[in-house]
Structure formats: C-alpha cells, structure tokens
XYZ file of C-alpha atoms in Angstrom:
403
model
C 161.321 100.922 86.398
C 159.661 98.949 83.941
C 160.923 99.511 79.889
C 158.998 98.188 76.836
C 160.496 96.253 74.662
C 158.704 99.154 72.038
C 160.594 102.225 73.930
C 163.713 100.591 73.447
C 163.281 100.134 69.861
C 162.278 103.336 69.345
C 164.666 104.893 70.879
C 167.612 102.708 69.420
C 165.897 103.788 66.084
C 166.184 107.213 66.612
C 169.696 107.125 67.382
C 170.851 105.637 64.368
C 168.525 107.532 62.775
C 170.690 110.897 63.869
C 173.726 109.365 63.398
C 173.007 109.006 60.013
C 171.749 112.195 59.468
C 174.435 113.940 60.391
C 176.545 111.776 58.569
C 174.568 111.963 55.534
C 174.275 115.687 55.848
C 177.481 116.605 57.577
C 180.384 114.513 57.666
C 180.014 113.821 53.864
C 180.072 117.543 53.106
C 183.452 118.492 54.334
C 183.563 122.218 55.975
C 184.071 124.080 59.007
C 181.233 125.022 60.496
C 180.950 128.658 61.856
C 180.039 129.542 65.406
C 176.384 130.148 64.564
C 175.940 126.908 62.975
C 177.788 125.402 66.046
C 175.514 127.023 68.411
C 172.363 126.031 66.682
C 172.948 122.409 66.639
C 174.400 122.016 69.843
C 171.096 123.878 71.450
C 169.189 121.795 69.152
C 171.041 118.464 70.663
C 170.530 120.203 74.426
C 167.242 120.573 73.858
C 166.660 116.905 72.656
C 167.868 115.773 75.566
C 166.320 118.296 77.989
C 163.047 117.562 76.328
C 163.768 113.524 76.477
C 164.209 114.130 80.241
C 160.449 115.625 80.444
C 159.752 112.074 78.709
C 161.385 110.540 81.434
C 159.056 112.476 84.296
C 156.199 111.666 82.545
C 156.706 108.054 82.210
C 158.185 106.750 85.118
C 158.200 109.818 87.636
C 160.439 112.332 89.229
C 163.228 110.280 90.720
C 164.111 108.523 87.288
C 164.188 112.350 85.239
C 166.899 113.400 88.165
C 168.617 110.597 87.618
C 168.690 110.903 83.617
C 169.825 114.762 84.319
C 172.635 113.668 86.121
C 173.743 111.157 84.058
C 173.514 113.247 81.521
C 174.949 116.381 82.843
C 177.861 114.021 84.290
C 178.602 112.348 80.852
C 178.175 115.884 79.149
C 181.147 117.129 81.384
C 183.041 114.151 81.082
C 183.138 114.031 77.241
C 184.156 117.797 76.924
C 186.928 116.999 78.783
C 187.607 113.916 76.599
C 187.665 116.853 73.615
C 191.115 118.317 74.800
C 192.393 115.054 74.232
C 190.206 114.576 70.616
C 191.805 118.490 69.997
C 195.779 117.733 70.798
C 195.494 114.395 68.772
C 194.011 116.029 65.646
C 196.288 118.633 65.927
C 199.687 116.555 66.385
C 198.115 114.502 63.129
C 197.241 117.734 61.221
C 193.457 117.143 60.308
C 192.361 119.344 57.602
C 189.766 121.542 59.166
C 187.059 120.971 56.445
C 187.691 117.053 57.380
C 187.400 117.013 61.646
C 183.803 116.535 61.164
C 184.174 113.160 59.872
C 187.166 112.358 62.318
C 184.619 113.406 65.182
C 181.502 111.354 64.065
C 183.930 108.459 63.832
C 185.163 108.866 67.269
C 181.248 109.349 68.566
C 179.958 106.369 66.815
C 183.183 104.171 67.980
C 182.509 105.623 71.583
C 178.584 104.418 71.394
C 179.728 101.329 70.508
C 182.226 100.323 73.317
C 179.765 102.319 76.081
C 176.899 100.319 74.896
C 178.687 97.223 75.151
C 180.265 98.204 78.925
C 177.041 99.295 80.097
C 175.463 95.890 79.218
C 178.417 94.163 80.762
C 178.099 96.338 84.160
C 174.175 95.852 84.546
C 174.735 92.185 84.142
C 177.622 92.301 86.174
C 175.736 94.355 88.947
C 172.629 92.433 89.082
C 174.612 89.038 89.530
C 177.218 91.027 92.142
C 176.786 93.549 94.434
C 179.815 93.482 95.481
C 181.060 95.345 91.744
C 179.905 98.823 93.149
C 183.632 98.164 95.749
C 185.167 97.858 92.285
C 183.635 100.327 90.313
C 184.339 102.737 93.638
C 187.921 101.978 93.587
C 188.350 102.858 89.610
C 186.993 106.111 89.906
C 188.775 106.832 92.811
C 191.893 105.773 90.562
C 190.685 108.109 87.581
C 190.137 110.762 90.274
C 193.561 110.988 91.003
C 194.520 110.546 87.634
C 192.909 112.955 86.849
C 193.958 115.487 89.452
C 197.773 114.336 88.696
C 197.445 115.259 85.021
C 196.070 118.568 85.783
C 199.196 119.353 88.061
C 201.424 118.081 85.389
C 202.815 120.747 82.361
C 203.216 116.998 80.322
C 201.526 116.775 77.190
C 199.330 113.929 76.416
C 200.818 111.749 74.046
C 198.954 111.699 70.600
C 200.497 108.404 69.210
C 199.087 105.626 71.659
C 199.136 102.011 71.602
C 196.631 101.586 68.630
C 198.633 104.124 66.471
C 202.104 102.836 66.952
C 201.459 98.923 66.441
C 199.194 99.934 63.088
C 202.389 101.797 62.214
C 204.791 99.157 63.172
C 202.436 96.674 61.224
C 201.441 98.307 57.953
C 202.555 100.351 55.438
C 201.803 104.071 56.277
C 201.675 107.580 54.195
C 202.715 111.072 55.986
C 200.617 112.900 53.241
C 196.704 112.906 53.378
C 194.514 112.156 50.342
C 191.809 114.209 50.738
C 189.214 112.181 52.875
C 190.308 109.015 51.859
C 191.598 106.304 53.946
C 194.027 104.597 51.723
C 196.707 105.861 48.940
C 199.122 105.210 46.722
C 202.574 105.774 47.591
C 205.266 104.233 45.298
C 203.490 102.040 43.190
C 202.290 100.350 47.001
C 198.906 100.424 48.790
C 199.768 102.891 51.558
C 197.041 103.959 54.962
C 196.848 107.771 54.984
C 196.938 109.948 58.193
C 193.426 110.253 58.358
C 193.216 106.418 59.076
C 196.035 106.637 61.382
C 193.795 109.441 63.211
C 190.664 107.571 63.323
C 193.058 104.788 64.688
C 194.173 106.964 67.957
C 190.746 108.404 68.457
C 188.810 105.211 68.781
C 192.072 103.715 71.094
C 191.153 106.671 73.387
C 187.375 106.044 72.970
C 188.402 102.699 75.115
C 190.217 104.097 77.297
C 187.351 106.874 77.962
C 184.418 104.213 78.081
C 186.220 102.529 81.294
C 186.211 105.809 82.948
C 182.588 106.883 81.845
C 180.764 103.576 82.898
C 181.459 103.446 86.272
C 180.611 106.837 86.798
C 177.220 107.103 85.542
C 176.215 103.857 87.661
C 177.138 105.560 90.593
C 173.693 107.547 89.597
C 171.833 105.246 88.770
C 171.454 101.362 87.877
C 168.603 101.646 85.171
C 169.942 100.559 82.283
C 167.212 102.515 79.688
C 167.995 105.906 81.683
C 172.432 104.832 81.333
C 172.077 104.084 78.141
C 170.226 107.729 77.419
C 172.425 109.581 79.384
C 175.567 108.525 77.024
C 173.724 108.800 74.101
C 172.787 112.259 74.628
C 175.612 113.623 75.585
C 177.757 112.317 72.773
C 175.252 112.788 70.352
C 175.885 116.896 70.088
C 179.911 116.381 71.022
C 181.167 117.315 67.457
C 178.903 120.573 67.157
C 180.413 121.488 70.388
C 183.637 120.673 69.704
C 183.850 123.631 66.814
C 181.533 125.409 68.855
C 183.401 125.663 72.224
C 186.967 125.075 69.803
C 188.838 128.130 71.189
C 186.925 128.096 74.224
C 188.508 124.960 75.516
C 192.242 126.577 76.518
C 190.124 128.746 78.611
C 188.914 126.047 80.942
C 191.982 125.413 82.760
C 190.302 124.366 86.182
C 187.578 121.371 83.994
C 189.969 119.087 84.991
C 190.020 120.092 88.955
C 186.185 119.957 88.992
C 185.993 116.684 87.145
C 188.548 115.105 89.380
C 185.955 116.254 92.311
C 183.020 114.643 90.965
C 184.542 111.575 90.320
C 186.111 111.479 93.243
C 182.407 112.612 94.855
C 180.898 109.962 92.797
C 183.146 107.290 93.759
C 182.215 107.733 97.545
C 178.853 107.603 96.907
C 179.185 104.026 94.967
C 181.225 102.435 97.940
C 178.755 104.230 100.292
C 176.075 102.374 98.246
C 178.491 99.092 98.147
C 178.448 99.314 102.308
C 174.549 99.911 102.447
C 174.089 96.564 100.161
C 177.391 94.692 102.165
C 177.329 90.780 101.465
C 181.035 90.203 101.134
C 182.049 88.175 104.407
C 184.728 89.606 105.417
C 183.163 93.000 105.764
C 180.746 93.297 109.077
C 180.282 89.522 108.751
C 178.465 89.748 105.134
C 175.773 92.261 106.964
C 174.936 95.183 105.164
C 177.293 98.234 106.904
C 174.362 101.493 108.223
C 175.952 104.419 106.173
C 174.753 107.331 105.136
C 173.257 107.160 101.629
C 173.905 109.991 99.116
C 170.524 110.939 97.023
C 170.494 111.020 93.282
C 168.687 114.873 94.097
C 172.409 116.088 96.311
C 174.096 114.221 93.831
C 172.911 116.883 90.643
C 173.107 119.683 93.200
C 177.026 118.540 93.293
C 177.968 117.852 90.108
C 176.061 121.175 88.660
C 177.311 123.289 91.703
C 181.307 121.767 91.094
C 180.992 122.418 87.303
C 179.834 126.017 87.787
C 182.173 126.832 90.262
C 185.057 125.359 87.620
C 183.891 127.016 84.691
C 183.577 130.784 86.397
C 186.886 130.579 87.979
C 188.433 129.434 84.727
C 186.728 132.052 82.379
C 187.663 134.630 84.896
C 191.082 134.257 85.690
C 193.717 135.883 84.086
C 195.689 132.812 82.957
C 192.303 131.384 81.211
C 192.431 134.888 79.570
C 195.728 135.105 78.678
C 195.749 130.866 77.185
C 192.649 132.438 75.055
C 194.615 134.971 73.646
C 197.717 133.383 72.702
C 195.920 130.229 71.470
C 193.698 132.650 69.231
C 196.729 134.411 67.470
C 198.320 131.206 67.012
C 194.870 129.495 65.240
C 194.856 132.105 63.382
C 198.252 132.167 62.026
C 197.941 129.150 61.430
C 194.724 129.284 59.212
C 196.062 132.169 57.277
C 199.173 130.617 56.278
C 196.837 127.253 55.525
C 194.908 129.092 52.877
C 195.111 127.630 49.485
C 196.694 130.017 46.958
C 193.225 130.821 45.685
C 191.325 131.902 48.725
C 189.468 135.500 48.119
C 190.678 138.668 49.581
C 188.232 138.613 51.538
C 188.904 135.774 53.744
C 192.429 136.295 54.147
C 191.564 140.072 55.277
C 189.208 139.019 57.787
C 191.609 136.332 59.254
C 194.178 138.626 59.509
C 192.143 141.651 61.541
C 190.839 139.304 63.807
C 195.196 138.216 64.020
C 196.053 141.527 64.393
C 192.726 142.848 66.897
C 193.783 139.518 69.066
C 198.023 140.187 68.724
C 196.749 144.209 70.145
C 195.812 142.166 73.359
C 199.166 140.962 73.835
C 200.479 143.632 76.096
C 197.899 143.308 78.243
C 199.446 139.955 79.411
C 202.199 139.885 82.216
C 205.331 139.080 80.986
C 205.384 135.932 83.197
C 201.760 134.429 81.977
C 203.672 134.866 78.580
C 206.416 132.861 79.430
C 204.817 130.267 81.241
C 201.826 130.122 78.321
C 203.970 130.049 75.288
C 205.696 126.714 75.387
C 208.430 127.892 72.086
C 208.326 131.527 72.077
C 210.397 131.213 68.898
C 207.742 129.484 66.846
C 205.376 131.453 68.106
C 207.245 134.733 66.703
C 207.946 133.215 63.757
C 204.359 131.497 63.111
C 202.839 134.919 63.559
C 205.853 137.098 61.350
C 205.232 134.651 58.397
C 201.228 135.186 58.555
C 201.579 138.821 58.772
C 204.626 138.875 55.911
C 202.293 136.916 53.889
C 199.592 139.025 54.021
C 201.478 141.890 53.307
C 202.798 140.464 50.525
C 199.703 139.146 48.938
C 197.876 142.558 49.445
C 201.200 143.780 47.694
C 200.326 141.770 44.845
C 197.000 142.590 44.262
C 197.468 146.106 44.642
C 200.126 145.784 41.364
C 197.557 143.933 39.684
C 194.853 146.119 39.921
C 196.802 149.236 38.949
C-alpha cells in the first residue's frame, strides 16, 4: 500500500485543522452542550470517518477500507471505554460542567500525541522485528485480563494517579478553581488550580491508554497511513460523545466484558500472525509455525458482532436500567443544587420535573438492585432532600414576591 507523501500532508492538515476548530469554536466558549448538539456532531464526526473509509476503497481497494473499519470501530470502542475513566476523574476533581469541553479536547489532543508517537515507534519496531507481534500478543493478553479483573471488581478507579500526586507533592496547589484558568493566586503566592491538576491526571491516563490502544490496532493491520486514521477518527468526535452518551455510560455495564473479548480475540490473532512469520530460533527451529490465519474480514465480523451483543444485553438488563435511574436522580440533584443564585425559573423547574419524573421510577427497582447500586444510601437521601427542599423553597420565594 503505497502513500504519497501529498496524502499524508493533507490529511495531517486536516486534523489540526479540526482540532482547532473545535477549539476555536468550542472549548473557548465554555457550555454544556445539549443532547441535540451532541448528536449532531458526533454523526457529523461518524460520518467523516465512514466517508474517509469510502476514500480508502477507492484508493487502494477493498482489503485496506476493512481494515480502516476495524481499526476504527476497535479504537472507537476502546476510547468509550477510556470515557468512564475521563467521567470518574472529572467528577472526583469537580469540573465545572460549562468547562469539560476544554478538559476533553486537552485529553484528545494529549492522546494524539503519545498514539502518534507509539504508532511510529511500533511500525519501525515491526518492520526491523517480527518477532514484536509475540510481544504485542502477550500485552493484550495482559490488558485482557485486566480488563476482565476490573470488571469483576466493585473497586473504584483511583482518580489521583502518579502524575497528579507528584505535581501535588512538588508544587504549590489551590482546592478552589478560577474559572478556566490554570494558575491563581492564593495568599499572596502563585498557586496551580484544579483544572491544571485535572488536565494533569487525564493526560497520565492518556499514557497509560496509548500502550493498550497500539498494540491492538496492529493486530489489524500494519499500514501505518490506515493506523494512524483509525486513531484519529475515533478520538476526533470523543468529547461530543462524551456529553452525548454522558448518562448513557452507567448503562453499559457489560462494555468492559466485550472489550476484554476482543482484546483477548485480537491478541490471538497477533501471536497467530507472530507463528505464521516464526524466525525466533528457538521456536520450530526459526521456521515459520503453519497456523491458521485470522482475516481482517472475520476479524470486523468479531469485534462488531461482540460489541452488539455487549451493548443489547447491557441496555436491556435490569441492573443497566436501574444504574440509569439512580445515576439520573443523582445528576440531577446535583445540577440543581449547582445552580448559581441567579438561574431563571425556568431552568430550575425543568431540572427538577425531570428529578422528580426520574425519582417516580424508583419503586420500580428491587430493593436489592437498590442496595447493591447505591454505594451511600445516606448521601443519596440527603443529595436528593436538599434539591427538592431547595426548590421548594425558592418557588416559595418567588411566589411572596410576586404577590
């Protein structure tokens, strides 16, 4: 698969060109953005990439689109999983709402970064030693069962890593946030604010992601042009569908199950692959091993076929629907109660009848899903009674001013 030098500036051109158009007309316009907004950028994003894969047929044939699609649907999967972690950490730091748009596009461009730089390293490292696909086999094997373990585990995944606690052990830190900014004043001394310390934990993850990621995708294919695409795409549209698919991520309980079965599927076929090109010596004398060969074509049959299966089960299940209900009330008590003093009636009504239509589900929910879902059932009573009591009382108010 031949690449012009041409194709690869264009398309590194129209990356950055993205990236800074949704930072110029995004990120730097702090809001939320609602579900329809959401929806139409990630299908725009989809599309881009769906549409770069008919680019892909048309160029260089068949073969090379199926291995972009799976690639890309394998990356795609991978970094929506990567957004539970990306949701817990933002949460544990408190992230304004308005401001997770710029925390996202600073985790994607961080994640480009270090996946560029690994895939590089693994074509280089492939087309010197064939031997690499053994090692690359035997990490995602590793992350398979990682993967598997944490899913079987009721352990929380721990927001402050490495990155966070040595910049906190090293510098001197505020616990308040300045709006967007990354540095303060606190005391008369220059002080980093949360949202630095955020930024700080999401690109440590980003490494830790990229070592899982790599390996994967070149168990689809070795083109570089068609790995590089694949990641591109499918973190180009990850912060649209992270507020787009925000409360539907509790409901996918299973994502990790599935994901641990494609890596683990994926890994097979790279040591399969590692047999069929053998030259190690100590392995059927340095003779490449006769094994059966998985195709790139059973390959997206897998992966699509494992991620169906995972996301039916989970939306269809009563614990996915009961982790989507109590999740819901407690967002939304938790955005009423974050509304600044001045917020319209309006909002705060809204908020609170889609609290109070989501709390009417509630005893619809066996009494053990409730227990086992609702980690402090104390705080969760509480968290909802204050959002409710406030309401009341606000609606109180207005009612004696109006009179």
């Amino acid at each position: 698969m031949e690449v012009s030098g041409l194709t690869w500036t264009l398309t590194t051109l129209f990356v950055v060109g993205m990236l800074l158009f949704d930072f110029l007309f995004h990120a730097r316009r702090p809001h939320t953005p609602g579900i329809r907004e959401s929806a139409l950028w990630s299908a725009l994003y989809v599309a881009i990439a769906l549409s770069f894969g008919l680019f892909v047929l048309a160029t260089w044939g068949g073969h090379a689109a199926t291995q972009f699609y799976a690639g890309y649907i394998t990356e795609l999967s991978l970094s929506v999983d990567n957004l539970f972690v990306f949701l817990i950490i933002m949460a544990s730091f408190k992230v304004p709402r308005q401001s997770q748009q710029e925390v996202l596009l600073f985790g994607i461009v961080v994640s480009l970064i270090f996946r560029s730089a690994l895939i590089f390293v693994g074509a280089g490292l492939i087309n010197a030693f064939a031997w690499v696909f053994y090692i690359f086999g035997v990490i995602l094997l590793v992350t398979a069962g990682s993967t598997l373990k944490e899913a079987l585990s009721d352990e929380e995944e721990e927001s402050e890593n490495f990155f966070v606690r040595l910049v906190r052990r090293v510098f001197h830190t505020s616990d308040t946030y300045d709006g967007n900014k990354l540095f303060t004043v606190v005391d008369g001394r220059r002080a980093l604010t949360p949202m630095l310390l955020v930024m700080v934990a999401i690109g440590g993850t980003d490494v830790l992601f990229a070592l899982d990621s790599i390996p994967a995708i070149f168990g689809l294919t070795q083109e570089v042009f068609l790995v590089f695409t694949a990641v591109v795409f499918s973190l180009m549209g990850l912060k649209q569908l992270y507020f787009l698919i925000d409360g539907l991520l509790d409901r996918l309980i299973y994502l990790s199950y599935g994901l641990a079965g494609i890596l683990g599927f994926i890994a097979v076929k790279l040591i399969l692959h590692a047999l069929h090109e053998n030259n190690l010596p100590f392995i059927n004398d340095g003779e490449p091993v006769r094994v059966v060969e998985i195709t790139t074509q059973m390959s997206l049959v897998v992966i699509v076929g494992v991620l169906a299966v995972t996301i039916a089960s989970s939306l269809l299940s009563p614990r996915g629907r009961a982790m989507a209900i109590i999740r819901a009330t407690e967002d939304l008590a938790e955005r009423y109660l974050a509304l600044p003093a001045e917020a319209p009636v309006e909002e705060r009504t809204k908020i609170n009848n889609q609290l109070a239509g989501k709390l009417g589900k509630m005893p619809q929910i066996p009494d053990h899903l409730k227990s086992e879902l609702i980690e402090n059932e104390q705080h969760y009573r509480d968290l909802v009674r204050r959002a409710h009591g406030e309401h009341e009382q606000y609606m109180a108010q207005e009612a004696r001013r109006s009179r």
